Structures are given as structure tokens and as C-alpha cells.
CSV table of C-alpha atoms in Angstrom, one decimal:
chain,number,residue,atom,x,y,z
A,20,ILE,CA,2.5,62.0,123.5
A,21,ASN,CA,2.6,65.8,123.3
A,22,GLY,CA,1.6,65.6,119.6
A,23,ARG,CA,4.1,63.1,118.7
A,24,ALA,CA,3.4,59.6,117.5
A,25,PHE,CA,4.7,57.2,120.2
A,26,GLU,CA,3.7,53.6,119.1
A,27,THR,CA,1.1,51.7,117.1
A,28,LEU,CA,-0.2,48.3,118.1
A,29,THR,CA,-2.5,46.0,116.2
A,30,THR,CA,-5.2,43.8,118.0
A,31,ASP,CA,-8.1,41.9,116.9
A,32,LEU,CA,-11.7,42.7,118.5
A,33,PRO,CA,-14.1,39.9,118.7
A,34,PRO,CA,-17.8,40.8,118.1
A,35,ASN,CA,-19.3,42.3,121.3
A,36,GLY,CA,-15.9,41.8,123.2
A,37,SER,CA,-12.8,43.3,124.2
A,38,SER,CA,-9.2,43.2,124.0
A,39,THR,CA,-6.1,44.5,125.6
A,40,VAL,CA,-3.0,46.2,124.7
A,41,ASP,CA,0.0,47.3,126.5
A,42,PHE,CA,1.9,50.3,125.5
A,43,ALA,CA,5.4,50.8,126.3
A,44,PRO,CA,6.4,52.8,129.3
A,45,VAL,CA,6.6,56.6,128.8
A,46,THR,CA,9.4,58.7,130.6
A,47,LEU,CA,7.4,61.8,132.1
A,48,GLY,CA,9.1,65.4,132.4
A,49,GLN,CA,8.8,68.0,134.8
A,50,VAL,CA,5.4,69.2,133.4
A,51,PRO,CA,2.1,67.5,132.8
A,52,MET,CA,2.1,65.8,129.1
A,53,SER,CA,-1.1,65.7,126.9
A,54,GLY,CA,-1.8,62.3,125.2
A,55,ALA,CA,-4.3,60.3,123.0
A,56,VAL,CA,-5.3,57.0,122.2
A,57,ARG,CA,-6.6,56.8,118.5
A,58,ILE,CA,-8.2,53.9,116.6
A,59,GLU,CA,-8.9,53.7,113.0
A,60,THR,CA,-11.8,55.5,111.7
A,61,ASP,CA,-15.0,53.5,111.9
A,62,ALA,CA,-18.7,54.4,111.4
A,63,LEU,CA,-18.9,56.1,115.1
A,64,PRO,CA,-16.1,58.3,114.9
A,65,THR,CA,-17.1,60.3,118.1
A,66,ASP,CA,-15.4,57.8,120.1
A,67,ASP,CA,-12.4,56.9,118.0
A,68,VAL,CA,-10.1,59.2,120.4
A,69,PHE,CA,-9.2,59.0,123.9
A,70,TYR,CA,-7.6,61.9,125.4
A,71,PHE,CA,-5.9,62.2,128.6
A,72,VAL,CA,-3.0,63.9,130.7
A,73,VAL,CA,-0.4,62.4,132.7
A,74,SER,CA,1.4,64.6,135.3
A,75,PRO,CA,4.9,63.8,137.0
A,76,GLY,CA,4.8,62.1,140.4
A,77,GLN,CA,4.0,64.6,143.2
A,78,VAL,CA,6.6,63.8,145.8
A,79,VAL,CA,7.6,65.7,149.0
A,80,ARG,CA,11.1,64.8,150.3
A,81,VAL,CA,11.3,64.9,154.3
A,82,LEU,CA,14.2,64.7,156.7
A,83,VAL,CA,13.5,63.7,160.2
A,84,ILE,CA,16.0,64.3,162.7
A,85,GLY,CA,15.7,62.6,165.8
A,86,ARG,CA,17.6,62.1,169.2
A,87,GLY,CA,20.5,59.8,169.3
A,88,ASN,CA,19.1,57.0,171.7
A,89,SER,CA,15.9,56.7,169.4
A,90,GLN,CA,14.9,52.9,169.3
A,91,GLN,CA,13.2,51.1,166.7
A,92,GLY,CA,9.8,49.7,167.2
A,93,SER,CA,7.0,50.7,169.6
A,94,ASP,CA,9.4,53.1,171.6
A,95,ASP,CA,10.8,54.8,168.6
A,96,PRO,CA,9.5,58.4,168.9
A,97,ASN,CA,9.6,58.9,165.0
A,98,LEU,CA,6.8,55.7,164.7
A,99,TYR,CA,3.8,57.7,164.7
A,100,LEU,CA,5.1,60.4,162.3
A,101,THR,CA,7.0,58.5,159.8
A,102,ARG,CA,3.9,56.0,159.7
A,103,ALA,CA,1.6,58.9,159.0
A,104,LEU,CA,4.1,60.3,156.1
A,105,GLY,CA,4.3,56.9,154.6
A,106,ILE,CA,0.4,56.8,154.1
A,107,GLY,CA,0.5,59.7,151.8
A,108,SER,CA,-0.2,59.3,148.3
A,109,SER,CA,-1.0,62.8,146.6
A,110,PRO,CA,1.4,63.8,147.3
A,111,ALA,CA,3.5,61.0,148.6
A,112,PHE,CA,6.2,61.6,151.3
A,113,ASP,CA,9.8,60.2,150.7
A,114,VAL,CA,11.1,60.2,154.2
A,115,ALA,CA,14.9,59.6,155.3
A,116,THR,CA,15.6,59.4,159.0
A,117,THR,CA,18.9,60.6,161.1
A,118,THR,CA,20.1,61.6,164.6
A,119,VAL,CA,21.3,65.0,165.5
A,120,GLU,CA,24.5,63.5,166.1
A,121,ALA,CA,24.8,61.7,162.7
A,122,PHE,CA,23.3,64.8,160.9
A,123,GLN,CA,25.5,66.3,158.1
A,124,ALA,CA,25.1,69.1,155.6
A,125,GLY,CA,24.8,66.8,152.9
A,126,ASP,CA,21.8,65.2,154.1
A,127,LEU,CA,19.7,68.0,153.2
A,128,ALA,CA,20.5,67.8,149.5
A,129,GLY,CA,17.1,67.2,147.7
A,130,ARG,CA,14.8,67.4,150.6
A,131,GLN,CA,12.2,70.0,151.2
A,132,VAL,CA,11.2,69.8,154.8
A,133,VAL,CA,13.2,69.0,157.7
A,134,VAL,CA,11.6,67.9,161.0
A,135,LEU,CA,13.7,68.5,164.5
A,136,ASN,CA,11.8,65.7,166.3
A,137,ASP,CA,12.2,66.2,170.1
A,138,THR,CA,15.9,66.7,169.9
A,139,ARG,CA,18.3,69.4,170.3
A,140,VAL,CA,19.3,71.9,167.2
A,141,PRO,CA,22.4,71.2,165.3
A,142,VAL,CA,25.0,74.0,166.0
A,143,GLY,CA,28.0,75.1,164.2
A,144,GLY,CA,28.7,74.2,160.6
A,145,THR,CA,25.6,71.8,160.3
A,146,GLY,CA,23.3,74.6,162.1
A,147,GLN,CA,24.6,77.0,159.5
A,148,SER,CA,23.5,74.6,156.9
A,149,LEU,CA,20.1,74.5,158.4
A,150,VAL,CA,19.9,78.1,158.3
A,151,SER,CA,21.0,78.3,154.6
A,152,PHE,CA,18.4,75.3,154.0
A,153,VAL,CA,15.5,77.5,155.1
A,154,GLU,CA,16.5,80.7,153.6
A,155,GLN,CA,16.6,79.2,150.0
A,156,GLY,CA,13.1,77.9,150.5
A,157,GLY,CA,13.1,74.9,152.7
A,158,GLY,CA,10.7,74.1,155.3
A,159,LEU,CA,11.5,73.4,159.1
A,160,LEU,CA,9.2,72.0,161.7
A,161,VAL,CA,10.4,72.0,165.3
A,162,VAL,CA,8.5,69.5,167.4
A,163,SER,CA,8.8,70.4,171.2
A,164,GLY,CA,9.2,67.6,173.8
A,165,GLU,CA,11.2,66.5,176.7
A,166,ARG,CA,14.7,66.5,175.1
A,167,SER,CA,14.0,69.7,173.0
A,168,ALA,CA,16.7,71.9,173.4
A,169,TRP,CA,18.0,75.3,171.5
A,170,PRO,CA,20.8,77.2,173.1
A,171,PRO,CA,21.3,81.0,172.7
A,172,ASP,CA,24.1,80.5,170.2
A,173,GLY,CA,21.8,78.4,168.1
A,174,PRO,CA,20.9,79.2,164.6
A,175,ASP,CA,18.4,82.3,164.4
A,176,LEU,CA,15.2,80.2,163.1
A,177,LEU,CA,12.8,79.9,165.7
A,178,PRO,CA,9.5,82.0,165.8
A,179,GLY,CA,9.5,82.0,169.4
A,180,SER,CA,11.6,81.1,172.6
A,181,ILE,CA,11.2,77.4,174.2
A,182,GLY,CA,10.5,77.8,177.7
A,183,GLY,CA,9.8,75.1,180.5
A,184,PRO,CA,7.1,72.5,180.3
A,185,VAL,CA,3.5,73.1,181.3
A,186,ASP,CA,1.5,70.0,183.2
A,187,ARG,CA,-1.9,69.7,183.1
A,188,GLU,CA,-3.5,67.7,185.4
A,189,GLY,CA,-6.6,65.6,185.0
A,190,ARG,CA,-8.1,65.2,181.9
A,191,GLY,CA,-5.4,67.6,180.4
A,192,GLY,CA,-5.8,70.7,178.0
A,193,ALA,CA,-7.0,71.1,174.3
A,194,LEU,CA,-6.7,73.4,171.5
A,195,GLY,CA,-8.5,76.6,172.2
A,196,PHE,CA,-8.2,78.7,169.1
A,197,VAL,CA,-7.3,77.5,165.7
A,198,ASP,CA,-6.8,79.9,162.7
A,199,TYR,CA,-8.9,77.8,160.3
A,200,SER,CA,-8.0,80.2,157.6
A,201,HIS,CA,-4.3,79.1,157.8
A,202,PRO,CA,-3.3,76.4,155.3
A,203,VAL,CA,-2.5,73.9,158.0
A,204,PHE,CA,-6.0,74.1,159.5
A,205,GLU,CA,-8.3,75.1,156.6
A,206,LEU,CA,-9.2,71.5,156.0
A,207,PHE,CA,-10.5,71.1,159.3
A,208,GLY,CA,-12.9,74.1,159.1
A,209,ALA,CA,-15.2,72.3,156.8
A,210,PRO,CA,-17.9,69.7,158.1
A,211,ARG,CA,-17.0,66.5,158.6
A,212,SER,CA,-13.5,67.0,158.0
A,213,GLY,CA,-11.8,66.0,161.5
A,214,ASP,CA,-11.7,67.9,164.7
A,215,VAL,CA,-8.4,68.6,165.9
A,216,THR,CA,-9.6,70.1,169.4
A,217,THR,CA,-10.6,66.8,170.8
A,218,ALA,CA,-7.2,65.6,171.4
A,219,ARG,CA,-5.8,65.9,174.9
A,220,PHE,CA,-2.4,67.5,175.8
A,221,PHE,CA,-1.0,66.5,179.3
A,222,ARG,CA,2.2,68.5,178.7
A,223,TYR,CA,3.5,71.2,176.5
A,224,ARG,CA,6.3,73.5,176.5
A,225,GLN,CA,6.1,77.4,177.0
A,226,ILE,CA,6.6,79.3,173.8
A,227,GLU,CA,7.1,83.1,174.1
A,228,PRO,CA,6.6,84.5,170.1
A,229,THR,CA,8.8,86.8,168.8
A,230,GLU,CA,7.6,90.0,166.9
A,231,LEU,CA,8.1,88.3,163.6
A,232,ALA,CA,6.0,85.3,164.4
A,233,THR,CA,2.5,84.4,163.6
A,234,VAL,CA,0.2,82.3,166.1
A,235,VAL,CA,-1.7,79.8,164.3
A,236,ALA,CA,-3.0,77.9,167.4
A,237,ARG,CA,-3.2,78.2,171.0
A,238,PHE,CA,-4.2,75.8,174.0
A,239,ASP,CA,-7.4,76.5,176.1
A,240,ASP,CA,-5.2,78.3,178.6
A,241,GLY,CA,-3.9,80.6,176.2
A,242,SER,CA,-0.6,79.2,175.7
A,243,VAL,CA,1.0,79.1,172.1
A,244,ALA,CA,0.6,75.6,170.5
A,245,LEU,CA,1.7,76.6,167.0
A,246,VAL,CA,3.4,79.3,166.0
A,247,GLU,CA,5.1,80.2,162.2
A,248,ARG,CA,7.9,82.4,161.0
A,249,ARG,CA,9.3,83.3,157.7
A,250,VAL,CA,13.0,83.2,157.2
A,251,GLY,CA,14.1,84.0,153.8
A,252,ALA,CA,12.0,82.1,150.9
A,253,GLY,CA,11.3,79.4,153.8
A,254,LYS,CA,8.9,78.8,156.5
A,255,VAL,CA,9.5,77.6,160.1
A,256,LEU,CA,6.8,75.9,162.0
A,257,LEU,CA,7.0,75.5,166.2
A,258,TRP,CA,4.9,73.2,167.6
A,259,ALA,CA,4.8,73.2,171.4
A,260,SER,CA,4.2,69.5,172.2
A,261,THR,CA,5.2,66.2,170.6
A,262,LEU,CA,4.0,64.2,167.8
A,263,ASP,CA,4.1,60.9,169.4
A,264,GLY,CA,2.0,59.3,172.3
A,265,PHE,CA,4.1,60.7,175.0
A,266,TRP,CA,2.7,64.3,176.2
A,267,ASN,CA,-0.9,63.8,174.3
A,268,ASP,CA,-2.9,61.5,172.5
A,269,LEU,CA,-3.2,63.5,169.3
A,270,ALA,CA,-1.3,60.6,167.5
A,271,LYS,CA,-4.4,58.3,168.3
A,272,LYS,CA,-7.0,60.8,166.9
A,273,PRO,CA,-8.2,60.7,163.4
A,274,ALA,CA,-7.2,64.2,162.7
A,275,TYR,CA,-3.3,63.5,163.2
A,276,LEU,CA,-2.9,62.1,159.9
A,277,PRO,CA,-4.2,65.0,157.8
A,278,PHE,CA,-2.8,67.4,160.4
A,279,VAL,CA,1.0,66.1,160.0
A,280,HIS,CA,0.3,66.1,156.3
A,281,ARG,CA,-0.9,69.6,155.9
A,282,MET,CA,1.9,70.8,158.0
A,283,THR,CA,4.5,69.1,155.9
A,284,GLU,CA,2.6,70.0,152.5
A,285,TYR,CA,2.6,73.8,153.6
A,286,LEU,CA,6.5,73.9,154.5
A,287,SER,CA,7.2,72.3,151.1
A,288,GLY,CA,5.1,74.8,149.4
A,289,TYR,CA,3.4,71.9,147.7
A,290,ALA,CA,0.2,72.6,145.6
A,291,PRO,CA,-1.9,70.1,143.8
A,292,PRO,CA,-1.3,70.0,140.1
A,293,THR,CA,-3.9,71.5,137.7
């Protein structure tokens, strides 16, 4: 491992057969490590060495802050979100949940992304800790819904002001504009990679973007669907609807899982290992 002899094992190979040996576990560091498995030189030296590289586990650590009356089971507003993140493998997502009432500054330790899932924003000292978290490189996803609230004295983080709900009668609305050059949506720009525009939205919040914001997606009536803002070294995304099945049917579409994953990866600054 990294040029150092780690372990030597002996085994007998039967003619035209195989044998299995188990090397001891290796503790990974913060960077990829090169390795090689060698056998004694034989008549065919070309395959006497097998080279490989092992990389540290890629994990994005997420904190989901929900409302205080959240229920477990099918009525849990975090259900679709946490299950979607639980499926991730490259990277994997380490998800912790709390409520806005129980949230403390210490909950941010070691986390890379915070999701405010249809709830009011923390204020006072905990609200300021959230500002510091984003300014230092953390990511924040604000999911708008029935119980979303951002008072005038709330932290200065939003890429736009959250207004009242818009009801779309009948079949509902859909995404009409998507910036496929943005990292959140670039995956969907390729053929047979999922279509985020098939989801129907029956209610969403009005959002008025600030001058510092970038609109990433709009509904078919021109209303803002997803908007971004940079705060210090971190990023904030504001989603105008819910991420459960209450205001739309996005959570029941195939595009939901990669959409949630890409938003979380983008906010964390994750990049696949070389």
C-alpha cells in the first residue's frame, strides 16, 4: 500500500484451480491510496502484479430541519426526502433530522448541507449560527410549503422573498423553463436521463428574486421555481414548492431521486473522485 509492504500470505493453488486469501483491513486516509498485489515470479510474469487504487468513502452529511408536529410513517413530511437520500451510494448521504424547535448550533457540526423542510427559519442565536454555517461553505436548501415562514428579522440568506401560495386549478402547472447548464439540472439534459417537466404542481409559493439571485427554473406561468444565491463561501437554493406529495406529484416521478441528489451534491460542493 503506497509502496509499503503491508502483508504476505501463503496459499496452495491446485492445478487449473483457484484459491482465496483475505488480507487484513486497511484504514483509509483522506486521499486515494495506490496498492499492488504480487505473486512470486513465474513463467508468465506479465500478470504477476495486480495494481489498484482505493479511495476514501464519499459521504455528504445532511441535516434536515422539519416542523415540530412532524409525524412518523406515511404522514411524515420528511419521508420522501430522507428515503431518497438514503438510497445514495456515490456519494452516500448521512442524514440526521431534527425540528426547528429542537435545533441547536451544535447540530451543524460536521454537516455540509442543511434542509429547511417546510418550516420556519431559526432566529436569534441559532439563526446566526446558520448564517455562519453558510458563509463558511455550507449549503442550505429552503423548501417552501404550507408552514414556511421567514420573518423580516430572519437571517439574511434567502435569494428571494417568499410570498403567498399560488393555486393551479385542474391539471396543475409544470416546469416551463429549466437551465440545463446548471449543475442541478445538467444530468437531465442528456437523452433518456429523466424529465423533470412531467411533474404536476398544484400549489407553490410566489418568490420575488433579489438582485443577487440566479433563477434556475420557472413554472409554465413564469413564476420562479428554483432560485440560487451565493452567501460567502456557501450556496442557498430556494425551492418554491414541497418535496413531499402534498403540493405536487414530483416525489412520485422517476426524476425525483436524481433531482434531490443533485441539489444536495451541488450544495455540498461534492465532486466525484478522480
